[in-house]
PDB file of C-alpha atoms and ligand atoms in Angstrom:
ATOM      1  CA  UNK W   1     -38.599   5.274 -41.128  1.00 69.00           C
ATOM      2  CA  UNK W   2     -42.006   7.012 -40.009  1.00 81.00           C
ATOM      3  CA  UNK W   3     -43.532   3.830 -38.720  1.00 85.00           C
ATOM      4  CA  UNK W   4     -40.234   2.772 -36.906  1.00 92.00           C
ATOM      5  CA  UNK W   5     -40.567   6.173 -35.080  1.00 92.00           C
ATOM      6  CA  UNK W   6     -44.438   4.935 -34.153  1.00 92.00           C
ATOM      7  CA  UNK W   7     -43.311   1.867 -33.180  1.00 94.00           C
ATOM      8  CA  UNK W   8     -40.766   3.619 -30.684  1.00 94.00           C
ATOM      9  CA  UNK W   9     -42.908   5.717 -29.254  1.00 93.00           C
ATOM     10  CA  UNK W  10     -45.824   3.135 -28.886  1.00 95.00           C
ATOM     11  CA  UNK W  11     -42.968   0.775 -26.767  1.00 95.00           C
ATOM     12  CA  UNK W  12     -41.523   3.767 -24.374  1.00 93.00           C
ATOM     13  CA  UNK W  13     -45.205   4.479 -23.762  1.00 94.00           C
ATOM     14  CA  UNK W  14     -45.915   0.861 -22.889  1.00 96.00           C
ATOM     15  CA  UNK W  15     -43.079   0.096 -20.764  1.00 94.00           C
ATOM     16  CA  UNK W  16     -43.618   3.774 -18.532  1.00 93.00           C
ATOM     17  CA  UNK W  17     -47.337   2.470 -18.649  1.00 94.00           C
ATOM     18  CA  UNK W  18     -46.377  -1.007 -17.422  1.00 96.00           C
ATOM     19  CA  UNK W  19     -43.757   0.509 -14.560  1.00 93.00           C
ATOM     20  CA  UNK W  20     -46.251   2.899 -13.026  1.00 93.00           C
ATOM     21  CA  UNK W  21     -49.259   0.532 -13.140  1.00 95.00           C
ATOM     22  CA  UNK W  22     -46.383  -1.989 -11.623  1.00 95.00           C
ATOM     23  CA  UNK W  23     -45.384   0.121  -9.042  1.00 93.00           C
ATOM     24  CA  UNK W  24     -49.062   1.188  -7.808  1.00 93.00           C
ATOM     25  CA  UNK W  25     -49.642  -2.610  -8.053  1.00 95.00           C
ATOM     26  CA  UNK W  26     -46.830  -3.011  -5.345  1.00 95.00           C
ATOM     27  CA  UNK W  27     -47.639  -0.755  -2.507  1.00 93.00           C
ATOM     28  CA  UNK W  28     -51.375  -1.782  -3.058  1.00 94.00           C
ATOM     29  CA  UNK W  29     -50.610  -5.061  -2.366  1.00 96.00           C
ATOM     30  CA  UNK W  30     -47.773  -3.923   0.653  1.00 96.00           C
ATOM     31  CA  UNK W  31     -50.296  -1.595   2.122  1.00 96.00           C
ATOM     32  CA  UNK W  32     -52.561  -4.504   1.920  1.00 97.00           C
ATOM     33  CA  UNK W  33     -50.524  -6.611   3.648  1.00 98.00           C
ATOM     34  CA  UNK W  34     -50.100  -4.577   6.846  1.00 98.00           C
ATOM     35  CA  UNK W  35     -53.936  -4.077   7.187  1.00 98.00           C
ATOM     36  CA  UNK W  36     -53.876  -7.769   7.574  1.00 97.00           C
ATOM     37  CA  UNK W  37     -51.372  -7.427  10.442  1.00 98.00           C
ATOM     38  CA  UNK W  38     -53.518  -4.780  11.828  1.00 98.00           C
ATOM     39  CA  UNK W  39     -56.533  -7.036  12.133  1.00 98.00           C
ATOM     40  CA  UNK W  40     -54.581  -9.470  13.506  1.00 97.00           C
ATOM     41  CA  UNK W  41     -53.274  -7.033  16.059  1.00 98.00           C
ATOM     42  CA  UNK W  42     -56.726  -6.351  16.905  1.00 98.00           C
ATOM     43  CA  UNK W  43     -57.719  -9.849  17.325  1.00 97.00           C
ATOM     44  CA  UNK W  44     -55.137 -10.560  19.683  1.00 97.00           C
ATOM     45  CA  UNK W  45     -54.945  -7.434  21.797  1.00 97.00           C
ATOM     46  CA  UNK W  46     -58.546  -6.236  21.787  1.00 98.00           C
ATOM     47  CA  UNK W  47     -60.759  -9.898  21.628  1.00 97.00           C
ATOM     48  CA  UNK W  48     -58.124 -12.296  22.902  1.00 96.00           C
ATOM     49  CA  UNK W  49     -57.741 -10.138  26.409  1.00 95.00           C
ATOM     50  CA  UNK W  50     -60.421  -9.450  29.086  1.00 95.00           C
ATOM     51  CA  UNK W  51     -60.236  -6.341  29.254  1.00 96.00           C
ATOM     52  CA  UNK W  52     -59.355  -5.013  26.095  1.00 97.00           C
ATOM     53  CA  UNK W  53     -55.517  -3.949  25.976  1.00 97.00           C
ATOM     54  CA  UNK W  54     -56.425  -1.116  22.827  1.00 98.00           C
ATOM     55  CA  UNK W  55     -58.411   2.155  23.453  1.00 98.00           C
ATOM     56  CA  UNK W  56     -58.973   4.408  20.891  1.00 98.00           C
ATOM     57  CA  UNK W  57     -56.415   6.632  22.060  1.00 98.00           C
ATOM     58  CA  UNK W  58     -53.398   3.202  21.562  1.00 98.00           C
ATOM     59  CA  UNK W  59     -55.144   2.051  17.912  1.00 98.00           C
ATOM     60  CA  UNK W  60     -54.391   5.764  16.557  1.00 98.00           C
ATOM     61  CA  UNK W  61     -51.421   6.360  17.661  1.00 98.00           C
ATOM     62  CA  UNK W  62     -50.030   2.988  17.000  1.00 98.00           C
ATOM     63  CA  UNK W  63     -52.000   3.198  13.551  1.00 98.00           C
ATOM     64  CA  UNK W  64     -50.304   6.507  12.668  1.00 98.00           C
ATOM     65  CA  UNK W  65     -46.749   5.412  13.711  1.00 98.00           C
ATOM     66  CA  UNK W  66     -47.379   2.419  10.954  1.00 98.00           C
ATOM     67  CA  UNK W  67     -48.943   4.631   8.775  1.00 97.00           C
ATOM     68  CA  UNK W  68     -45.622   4.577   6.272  1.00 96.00           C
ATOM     69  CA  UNK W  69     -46.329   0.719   6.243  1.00 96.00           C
ATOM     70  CA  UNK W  70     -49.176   1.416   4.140  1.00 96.00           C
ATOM     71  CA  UNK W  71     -48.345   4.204   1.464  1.00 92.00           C
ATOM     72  CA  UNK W  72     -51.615   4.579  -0.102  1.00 92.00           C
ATOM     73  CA  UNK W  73     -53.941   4.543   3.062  1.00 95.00           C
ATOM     74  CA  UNK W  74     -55.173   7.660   4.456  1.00 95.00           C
ATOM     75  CA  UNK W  75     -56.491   5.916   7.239  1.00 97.00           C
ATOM     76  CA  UNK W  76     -57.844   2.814   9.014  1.00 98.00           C
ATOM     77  CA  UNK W  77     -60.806   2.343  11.108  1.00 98.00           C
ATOM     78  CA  UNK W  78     -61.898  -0.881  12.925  1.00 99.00           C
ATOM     79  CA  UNK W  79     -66.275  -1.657  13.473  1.00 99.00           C
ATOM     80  CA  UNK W  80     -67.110  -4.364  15.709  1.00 98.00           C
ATOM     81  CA  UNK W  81     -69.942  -6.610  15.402  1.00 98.00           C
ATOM     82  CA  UNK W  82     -72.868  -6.117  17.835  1.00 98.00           C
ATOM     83  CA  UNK W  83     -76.209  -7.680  17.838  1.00 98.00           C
ATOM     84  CA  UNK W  84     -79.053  -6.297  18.753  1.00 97.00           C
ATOM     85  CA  UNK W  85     -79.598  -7.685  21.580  1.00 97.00           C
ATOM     86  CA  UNK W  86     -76.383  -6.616  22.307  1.00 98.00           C
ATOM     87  CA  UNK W  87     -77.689  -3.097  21.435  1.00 98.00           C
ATOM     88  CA  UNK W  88     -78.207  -1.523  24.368  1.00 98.00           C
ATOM     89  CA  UNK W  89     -75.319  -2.271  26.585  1.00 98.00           C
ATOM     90  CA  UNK W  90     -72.989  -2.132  23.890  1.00 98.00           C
ATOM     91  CA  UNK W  91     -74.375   2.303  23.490  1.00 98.00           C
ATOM     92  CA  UNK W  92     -74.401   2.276  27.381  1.00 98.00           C
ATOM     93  CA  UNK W  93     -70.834   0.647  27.820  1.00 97.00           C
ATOM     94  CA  UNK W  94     -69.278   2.645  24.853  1.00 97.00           C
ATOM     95  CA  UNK W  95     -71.249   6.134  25.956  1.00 98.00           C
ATOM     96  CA  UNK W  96     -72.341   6.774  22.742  1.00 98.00           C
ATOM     97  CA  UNK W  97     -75.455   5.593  20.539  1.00 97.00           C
ATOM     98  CA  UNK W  98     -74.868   3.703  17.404  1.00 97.00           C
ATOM     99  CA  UNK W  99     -75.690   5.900  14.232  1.00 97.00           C
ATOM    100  CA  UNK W 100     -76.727   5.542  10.852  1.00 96.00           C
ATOM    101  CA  UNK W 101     -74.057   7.105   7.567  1.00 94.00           C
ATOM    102  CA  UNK W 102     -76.028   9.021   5.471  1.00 86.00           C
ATOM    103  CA  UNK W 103     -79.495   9.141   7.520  1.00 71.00           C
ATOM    104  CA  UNK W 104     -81.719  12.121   7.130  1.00 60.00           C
ATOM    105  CA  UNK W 105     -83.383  12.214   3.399  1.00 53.00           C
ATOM    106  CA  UNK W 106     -81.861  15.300   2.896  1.00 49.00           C
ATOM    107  CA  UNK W 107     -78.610  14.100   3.268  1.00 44.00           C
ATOM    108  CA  UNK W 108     -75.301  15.306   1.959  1.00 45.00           C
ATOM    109  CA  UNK W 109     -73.975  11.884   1.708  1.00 46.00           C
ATOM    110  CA  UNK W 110     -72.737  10.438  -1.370  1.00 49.00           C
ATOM    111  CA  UNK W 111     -76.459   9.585  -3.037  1.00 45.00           C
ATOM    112  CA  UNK W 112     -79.598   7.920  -2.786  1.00 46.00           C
ATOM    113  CA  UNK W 113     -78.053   4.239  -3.390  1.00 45.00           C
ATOM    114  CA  UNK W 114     -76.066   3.556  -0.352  1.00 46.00           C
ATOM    115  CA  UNK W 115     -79.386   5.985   1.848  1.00 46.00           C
ATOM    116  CA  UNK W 116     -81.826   2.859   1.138  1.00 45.00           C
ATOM    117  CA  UNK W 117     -80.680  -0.109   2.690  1.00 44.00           C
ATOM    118  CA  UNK W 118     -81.854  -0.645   6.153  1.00 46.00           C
ATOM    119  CA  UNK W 119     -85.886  -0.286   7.560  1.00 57.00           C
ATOM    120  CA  UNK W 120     -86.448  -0.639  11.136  1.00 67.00           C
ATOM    121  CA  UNK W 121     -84.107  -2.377  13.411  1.00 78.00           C
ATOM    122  CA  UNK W 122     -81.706  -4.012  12.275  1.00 84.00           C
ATOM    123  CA  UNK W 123     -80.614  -7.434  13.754  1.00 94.00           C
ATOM    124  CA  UNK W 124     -77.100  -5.987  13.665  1.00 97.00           C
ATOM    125  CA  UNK W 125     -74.817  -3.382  13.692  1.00 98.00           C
ATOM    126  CA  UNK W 126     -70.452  -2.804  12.744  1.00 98.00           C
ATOM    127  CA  UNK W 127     -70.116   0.683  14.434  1.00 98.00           C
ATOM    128  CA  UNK W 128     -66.410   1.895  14.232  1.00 98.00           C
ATOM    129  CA  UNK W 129     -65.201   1.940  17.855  1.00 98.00           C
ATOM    130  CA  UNK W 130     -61.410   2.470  16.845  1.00 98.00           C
ATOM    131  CA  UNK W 131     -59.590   5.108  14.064  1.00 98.00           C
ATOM    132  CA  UNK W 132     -56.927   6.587  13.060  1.00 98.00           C
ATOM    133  CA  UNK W 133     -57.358   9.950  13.732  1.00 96.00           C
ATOM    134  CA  UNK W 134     -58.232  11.246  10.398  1.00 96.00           C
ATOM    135  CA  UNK W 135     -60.918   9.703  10.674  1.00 97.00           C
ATOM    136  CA  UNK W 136     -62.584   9.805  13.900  1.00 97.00           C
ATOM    137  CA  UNK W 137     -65.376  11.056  12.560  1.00 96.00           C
ATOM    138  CA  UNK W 138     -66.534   7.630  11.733  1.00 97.00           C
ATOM    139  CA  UNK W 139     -66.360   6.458  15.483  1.00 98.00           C
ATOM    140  CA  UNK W 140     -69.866   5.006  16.226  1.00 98.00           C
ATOM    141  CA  UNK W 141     -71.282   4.800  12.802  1.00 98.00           C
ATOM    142  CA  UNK W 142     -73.000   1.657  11.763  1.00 98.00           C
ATOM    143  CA  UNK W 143     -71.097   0.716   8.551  1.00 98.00           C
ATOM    144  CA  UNK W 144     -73.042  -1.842   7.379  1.00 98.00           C
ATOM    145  CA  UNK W 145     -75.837   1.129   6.742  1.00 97.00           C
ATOM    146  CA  UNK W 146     -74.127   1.984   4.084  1.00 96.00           C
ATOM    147  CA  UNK W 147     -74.545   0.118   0.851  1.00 97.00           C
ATOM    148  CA  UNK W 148     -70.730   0.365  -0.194  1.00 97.00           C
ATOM    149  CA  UNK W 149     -69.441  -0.114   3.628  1.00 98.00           C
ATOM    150  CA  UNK W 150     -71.804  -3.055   3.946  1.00 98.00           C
ATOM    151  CA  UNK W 151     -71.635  -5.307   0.286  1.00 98.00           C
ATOM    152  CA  UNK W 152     -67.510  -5.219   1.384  1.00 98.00           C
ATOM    153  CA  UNK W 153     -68.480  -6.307   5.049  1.00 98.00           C
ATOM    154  CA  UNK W 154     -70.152  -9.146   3.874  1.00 98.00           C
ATOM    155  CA  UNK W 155     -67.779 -10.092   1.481  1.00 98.00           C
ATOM    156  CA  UNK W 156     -64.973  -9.446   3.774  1.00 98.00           C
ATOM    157  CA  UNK W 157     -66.361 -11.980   6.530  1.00 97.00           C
ATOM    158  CA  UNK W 158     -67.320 -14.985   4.070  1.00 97.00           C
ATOM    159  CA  UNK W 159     -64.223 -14.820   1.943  1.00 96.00           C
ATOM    160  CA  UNK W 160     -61.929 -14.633   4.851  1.00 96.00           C
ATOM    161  CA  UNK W 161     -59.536 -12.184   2.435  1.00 96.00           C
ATOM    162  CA  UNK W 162     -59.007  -8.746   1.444  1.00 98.00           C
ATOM    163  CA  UNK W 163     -62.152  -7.102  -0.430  1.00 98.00           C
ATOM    164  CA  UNK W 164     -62.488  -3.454  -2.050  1.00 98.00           C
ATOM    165  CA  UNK W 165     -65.280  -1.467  -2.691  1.00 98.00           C
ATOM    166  CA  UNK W 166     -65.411   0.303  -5.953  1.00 97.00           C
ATOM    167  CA  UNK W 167     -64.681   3.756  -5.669  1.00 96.00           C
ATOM    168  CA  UNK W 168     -67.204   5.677  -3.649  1.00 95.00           C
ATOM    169  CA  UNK W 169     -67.762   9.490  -1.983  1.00 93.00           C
ATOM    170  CA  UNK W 170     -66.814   8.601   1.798  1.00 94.00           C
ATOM    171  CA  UNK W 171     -68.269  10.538   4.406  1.00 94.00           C
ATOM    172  CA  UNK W 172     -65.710  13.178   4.580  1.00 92.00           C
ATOM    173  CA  UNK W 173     -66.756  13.757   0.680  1.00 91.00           C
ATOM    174  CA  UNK W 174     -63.752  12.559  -0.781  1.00 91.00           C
ATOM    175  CA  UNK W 175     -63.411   9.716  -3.444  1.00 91.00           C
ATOM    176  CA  UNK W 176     -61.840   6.611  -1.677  1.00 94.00           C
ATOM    177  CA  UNK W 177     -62.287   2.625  -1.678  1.00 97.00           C
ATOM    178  CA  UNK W 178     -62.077   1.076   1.392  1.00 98.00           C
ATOM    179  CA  UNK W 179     -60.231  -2.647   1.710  1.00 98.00           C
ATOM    180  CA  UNK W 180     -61.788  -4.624   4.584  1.00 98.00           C
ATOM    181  CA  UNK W 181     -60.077  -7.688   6.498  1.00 98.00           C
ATOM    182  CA  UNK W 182     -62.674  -9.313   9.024  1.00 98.00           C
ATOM    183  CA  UNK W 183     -61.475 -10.539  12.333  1.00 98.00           C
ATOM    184  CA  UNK W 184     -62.782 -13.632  13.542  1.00 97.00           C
ATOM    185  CA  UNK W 185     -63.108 -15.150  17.207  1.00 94.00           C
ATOM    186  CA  UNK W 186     -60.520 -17.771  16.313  1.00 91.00           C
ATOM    187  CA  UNK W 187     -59.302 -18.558  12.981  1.00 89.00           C
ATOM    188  CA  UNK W 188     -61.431 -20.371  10.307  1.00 92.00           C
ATOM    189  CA  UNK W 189     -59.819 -23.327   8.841  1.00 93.00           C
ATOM    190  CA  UNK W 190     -58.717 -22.343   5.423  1.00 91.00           C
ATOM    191  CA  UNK W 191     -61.290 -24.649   4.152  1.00 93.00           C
ATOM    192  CA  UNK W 192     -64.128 -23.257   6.357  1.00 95.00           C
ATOM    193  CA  UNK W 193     -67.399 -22.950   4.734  1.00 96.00           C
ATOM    194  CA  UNK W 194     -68.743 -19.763   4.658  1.00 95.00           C
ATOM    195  CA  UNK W 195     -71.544 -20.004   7.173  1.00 96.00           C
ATOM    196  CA  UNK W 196     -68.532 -21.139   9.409  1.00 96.00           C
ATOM    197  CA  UNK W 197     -67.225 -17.523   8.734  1.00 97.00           C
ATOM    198  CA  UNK W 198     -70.162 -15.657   9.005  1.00 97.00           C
ATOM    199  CA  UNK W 199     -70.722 -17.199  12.966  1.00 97.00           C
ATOM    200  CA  UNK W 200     -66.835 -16.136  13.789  1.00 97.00           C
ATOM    201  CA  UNK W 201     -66.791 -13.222  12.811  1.00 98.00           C
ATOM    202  CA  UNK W 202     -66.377 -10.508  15.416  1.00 98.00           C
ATOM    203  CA  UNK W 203     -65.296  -7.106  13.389  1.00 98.00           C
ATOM    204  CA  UNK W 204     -64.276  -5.555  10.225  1.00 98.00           C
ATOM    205  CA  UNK W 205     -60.849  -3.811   9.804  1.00 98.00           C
ATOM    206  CA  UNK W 206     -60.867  -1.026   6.935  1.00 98.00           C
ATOM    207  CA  UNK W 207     -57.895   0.721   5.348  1.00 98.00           C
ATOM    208  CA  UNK W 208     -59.090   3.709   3.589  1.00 98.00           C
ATOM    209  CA  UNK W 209     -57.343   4.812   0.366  1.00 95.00           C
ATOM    210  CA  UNK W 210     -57.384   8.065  -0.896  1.00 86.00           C
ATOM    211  CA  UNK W 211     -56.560   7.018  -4.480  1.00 82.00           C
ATOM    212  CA  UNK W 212     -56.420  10.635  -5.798  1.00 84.00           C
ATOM    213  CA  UNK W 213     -54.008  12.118  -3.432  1.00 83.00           C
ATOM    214  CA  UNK W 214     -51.824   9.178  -3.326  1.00 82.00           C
ATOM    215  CA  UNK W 215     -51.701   7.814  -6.848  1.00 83.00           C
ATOM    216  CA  UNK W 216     -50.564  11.276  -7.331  1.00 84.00           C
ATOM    217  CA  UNK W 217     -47.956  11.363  -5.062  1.00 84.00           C
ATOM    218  CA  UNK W 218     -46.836   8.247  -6.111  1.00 82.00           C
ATOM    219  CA  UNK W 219     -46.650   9.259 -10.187  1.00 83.00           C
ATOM    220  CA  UNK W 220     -44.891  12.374  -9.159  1.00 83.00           C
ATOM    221  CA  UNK W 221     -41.776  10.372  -7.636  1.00 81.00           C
ATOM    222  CA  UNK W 222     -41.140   9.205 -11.194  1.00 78.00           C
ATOM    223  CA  UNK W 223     -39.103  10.832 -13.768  1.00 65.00           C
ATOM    224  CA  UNK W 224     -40.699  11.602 -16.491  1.00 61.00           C
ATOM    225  CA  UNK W 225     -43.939  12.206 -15.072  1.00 57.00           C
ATOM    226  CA  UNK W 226     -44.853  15.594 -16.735  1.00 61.00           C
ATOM    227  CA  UNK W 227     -45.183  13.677 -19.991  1.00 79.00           C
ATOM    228  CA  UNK W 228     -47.466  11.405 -19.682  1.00 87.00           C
ATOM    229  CA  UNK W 229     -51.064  11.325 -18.622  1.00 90.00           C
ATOM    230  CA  UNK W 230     -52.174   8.759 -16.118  1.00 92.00           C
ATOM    231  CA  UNK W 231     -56.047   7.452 -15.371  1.00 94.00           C
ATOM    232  CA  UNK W 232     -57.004   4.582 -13.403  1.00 95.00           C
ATOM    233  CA  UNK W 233     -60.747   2.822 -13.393  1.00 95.00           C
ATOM    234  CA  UNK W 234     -62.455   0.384 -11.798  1.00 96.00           C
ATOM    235  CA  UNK W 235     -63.653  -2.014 -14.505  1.00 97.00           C
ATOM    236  CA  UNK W 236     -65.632  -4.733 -13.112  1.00 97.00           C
ATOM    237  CA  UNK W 237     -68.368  -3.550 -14.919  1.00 96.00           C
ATOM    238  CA  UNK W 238     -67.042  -3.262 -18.310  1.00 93.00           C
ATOM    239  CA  UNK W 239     -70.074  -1.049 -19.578  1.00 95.00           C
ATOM    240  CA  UNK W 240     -69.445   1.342 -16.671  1.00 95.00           C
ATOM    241  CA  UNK W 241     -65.716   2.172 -16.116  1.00 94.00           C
ATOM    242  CA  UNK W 242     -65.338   4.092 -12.828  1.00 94.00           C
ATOM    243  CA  UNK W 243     -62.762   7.198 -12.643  1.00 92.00           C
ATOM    244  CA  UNK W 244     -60.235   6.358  -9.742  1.00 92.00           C
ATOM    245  CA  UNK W 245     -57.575   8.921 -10.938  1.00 92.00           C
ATOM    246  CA  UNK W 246     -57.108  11.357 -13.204  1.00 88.00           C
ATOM    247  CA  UNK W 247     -59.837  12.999 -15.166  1.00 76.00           C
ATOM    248  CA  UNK W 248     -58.730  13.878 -19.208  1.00 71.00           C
ATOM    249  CA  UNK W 249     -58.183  10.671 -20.526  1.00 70.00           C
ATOM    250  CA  UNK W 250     -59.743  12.408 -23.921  1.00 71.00           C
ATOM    251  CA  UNK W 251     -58.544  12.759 -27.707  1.00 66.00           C
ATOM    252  CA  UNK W 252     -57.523  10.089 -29.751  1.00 72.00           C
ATOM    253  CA  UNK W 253     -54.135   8.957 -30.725  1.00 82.00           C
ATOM    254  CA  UNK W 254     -51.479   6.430 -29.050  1.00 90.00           C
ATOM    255  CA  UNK W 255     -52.790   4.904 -26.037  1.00 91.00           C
ATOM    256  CA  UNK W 256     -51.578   1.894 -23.741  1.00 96.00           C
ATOM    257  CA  UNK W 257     -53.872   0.266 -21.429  1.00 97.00           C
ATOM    258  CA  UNK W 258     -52.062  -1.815 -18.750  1.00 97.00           C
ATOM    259  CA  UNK W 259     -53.659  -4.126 -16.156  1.00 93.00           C
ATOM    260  CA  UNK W 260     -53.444  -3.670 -12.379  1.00 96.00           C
ATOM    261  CA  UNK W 261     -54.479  -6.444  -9.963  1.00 96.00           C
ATOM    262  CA  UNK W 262     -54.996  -5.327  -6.403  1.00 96.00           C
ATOM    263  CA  UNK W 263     -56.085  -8.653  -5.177  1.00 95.00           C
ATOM    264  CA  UNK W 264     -59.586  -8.922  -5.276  1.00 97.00           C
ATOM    265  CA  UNK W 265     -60.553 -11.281  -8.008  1.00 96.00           C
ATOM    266  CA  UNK W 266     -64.406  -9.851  -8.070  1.00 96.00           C
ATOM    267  CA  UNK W 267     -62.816  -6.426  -8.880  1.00 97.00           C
ATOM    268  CA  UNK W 268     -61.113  -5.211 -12.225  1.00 97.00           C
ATOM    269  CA  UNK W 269     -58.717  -2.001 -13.257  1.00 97.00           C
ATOM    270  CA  UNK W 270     -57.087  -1.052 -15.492  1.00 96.00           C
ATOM    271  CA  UNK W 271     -54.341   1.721 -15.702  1.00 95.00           C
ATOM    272  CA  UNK W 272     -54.464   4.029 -19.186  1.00 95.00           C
ATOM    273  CA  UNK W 273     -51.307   6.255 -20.269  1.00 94.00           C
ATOM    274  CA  UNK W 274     -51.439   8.405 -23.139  1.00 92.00           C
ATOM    275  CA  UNK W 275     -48.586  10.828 -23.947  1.00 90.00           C
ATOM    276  CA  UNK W 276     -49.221  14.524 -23.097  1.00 84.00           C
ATOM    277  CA  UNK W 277     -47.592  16.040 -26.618  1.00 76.00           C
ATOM    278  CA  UNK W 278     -48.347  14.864 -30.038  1.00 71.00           C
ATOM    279  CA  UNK W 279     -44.728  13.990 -31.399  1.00 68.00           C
TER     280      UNK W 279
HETATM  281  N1  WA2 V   1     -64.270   4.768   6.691  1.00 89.18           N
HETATM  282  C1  WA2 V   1     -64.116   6.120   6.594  1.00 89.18           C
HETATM  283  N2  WA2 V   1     -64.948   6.923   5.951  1.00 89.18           N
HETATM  284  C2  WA2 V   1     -66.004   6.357   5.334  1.00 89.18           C
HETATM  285  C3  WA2 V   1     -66.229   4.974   5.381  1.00 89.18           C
HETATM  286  C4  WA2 V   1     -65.317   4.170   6.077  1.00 89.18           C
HETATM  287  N3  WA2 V   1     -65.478   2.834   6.143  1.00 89.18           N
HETATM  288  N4  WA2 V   1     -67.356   4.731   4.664  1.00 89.18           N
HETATM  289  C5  WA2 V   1     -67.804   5.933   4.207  1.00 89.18           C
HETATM  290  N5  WA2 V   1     -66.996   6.916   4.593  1.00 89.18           N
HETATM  291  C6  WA2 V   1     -64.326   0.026   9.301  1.00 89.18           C
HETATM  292  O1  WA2 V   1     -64.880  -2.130   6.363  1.00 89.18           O
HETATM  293  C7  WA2 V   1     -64.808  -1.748   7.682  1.00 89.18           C
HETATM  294  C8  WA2 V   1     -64.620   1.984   6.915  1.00 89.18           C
HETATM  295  C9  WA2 V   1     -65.220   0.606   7.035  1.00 89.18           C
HETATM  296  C10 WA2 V   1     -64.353  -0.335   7.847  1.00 89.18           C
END
């Protein structure tokens, strides 16, 4: 019958939903897990030795030989924490000044709400001292002066687990959220309070993921991927879905919305399919 047709088509188009918003689900959550290795490695080789075993010129190159550890990155950067009293021989040691993202009013940056944050001195700083090299453009930027960078700093070093931004324009103008680990001096107890945190930490390690060049990579390895359309959103704020990937989730008919989790309980998505022909 007609409706058994419907019925068909609604269940293929739920279970190719389900097994792409699945598999994007999984290499979140891998590439997830070896940023958390990362920061480990950076605790251990970088604040656990005097001097420093990692340069800038080690963390890329041993970030880019991991780099198929962590399928949808397109980079990772590392800030460290410096006070401001710590300011001036921290610029003097490094040989560079600490600088601000997005600082001149008429900035190209990615608008007016991340420009705003910080007046005056600030009583501290996370410049990025080590990245892959992608993104070495972000050496010696303060990223808690942007609002984005900074909201997942401070959740990062509180929580003591993985935290995402929602999707923002990064400074190289592409679309990206950023998952930040924080490294601490030595290990919070798991039941550490988080002023405990706060006082430990010592830096901030960011994977960057380039959601719309590497969801699409990632649909394109399945079969079947010319006939369906695929968007993803960030839905924490139900009112105001943001576009992660794709862009013509339009017309009405069939539709199947299927969950995604990538680990951040103060962060929703949600993957949509719809079929590309009308049957
Ligand atoms: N990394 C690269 N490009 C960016 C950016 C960023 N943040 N923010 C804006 N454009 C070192 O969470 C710590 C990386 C932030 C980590």
């Amino acid at each position: 019958s007609n409706s058994g047709a419907v019925e068909k088509r609604r269940d293929s188009l739920a279970s190719m939903c389900d097994e792409r918003a699945r598999m994007l689900q999984d290499q979140f959550n891998v590439s997830m897990n070896h940023l958390q290795a990362l920061a480990i490695l950076v605790n251990t080789f970088h604040h656990s030795q005097t001097p420093s075993a990692i340069t800038q010129a080690t963390f890329a190159r041993y970030a880019e030989r991991t780099a198929f550890e962590r399928p949808l990155t397109s980079g990772v950067a590392y800030a460290v924490r410096v006070t401001h009293a710590e300011r001036d021989q921290f610029e003097r040691q490094q040989g560079w000044s600490i600088k601000k993202m997005y600082s001149s009013p008429s900035s190209q940056g990615p608008g007016d709400a991340a420009v705003a944050e910080i007046r005056g001195p600030a009583d501290e700083y996370a410049p990025v001292i080590f990245a892959q090299d992608a993104y070495k453009n972000v050496i010696s930027f303060d990223m808690l002066s942007g609002a984005d960078d900074r909201e997942n700093i401070i959740r990062a070093r509180e929580s003591g687990k993985g935290v995402l931004t929602a999707p923002f324009q990064l400074l190289n103008g592409r679309l990206g959220v950023i998952l930040t680990y924080s490294v601490y001096k030595s290990e919070p107890p798991a039941n550490a309070r988080p002023q405990e945190r706060i006082q430990a930490a010592v830096g901030y390690l960011g994977g960057i993921f380039d959601i719309e060049a590497l969801v699409d990579k990632l649909l394109h390895q399945l079969a079947g991927k010319q006939s369906i359309m695929v968007n993803v959103y960030d839905t924490t704020t139900k009112e105001k879905p943001i576009s992660m990937y794709g862009s013509n989730d339009t017309g009405g008919g069939m539709y199947h919305n299927s969950t995604l989790n990538f680990g951040d309980p103060s962060r929703r998505h949600e993957m949509h399919c719809r079929f590309m022909q009308k049957p």
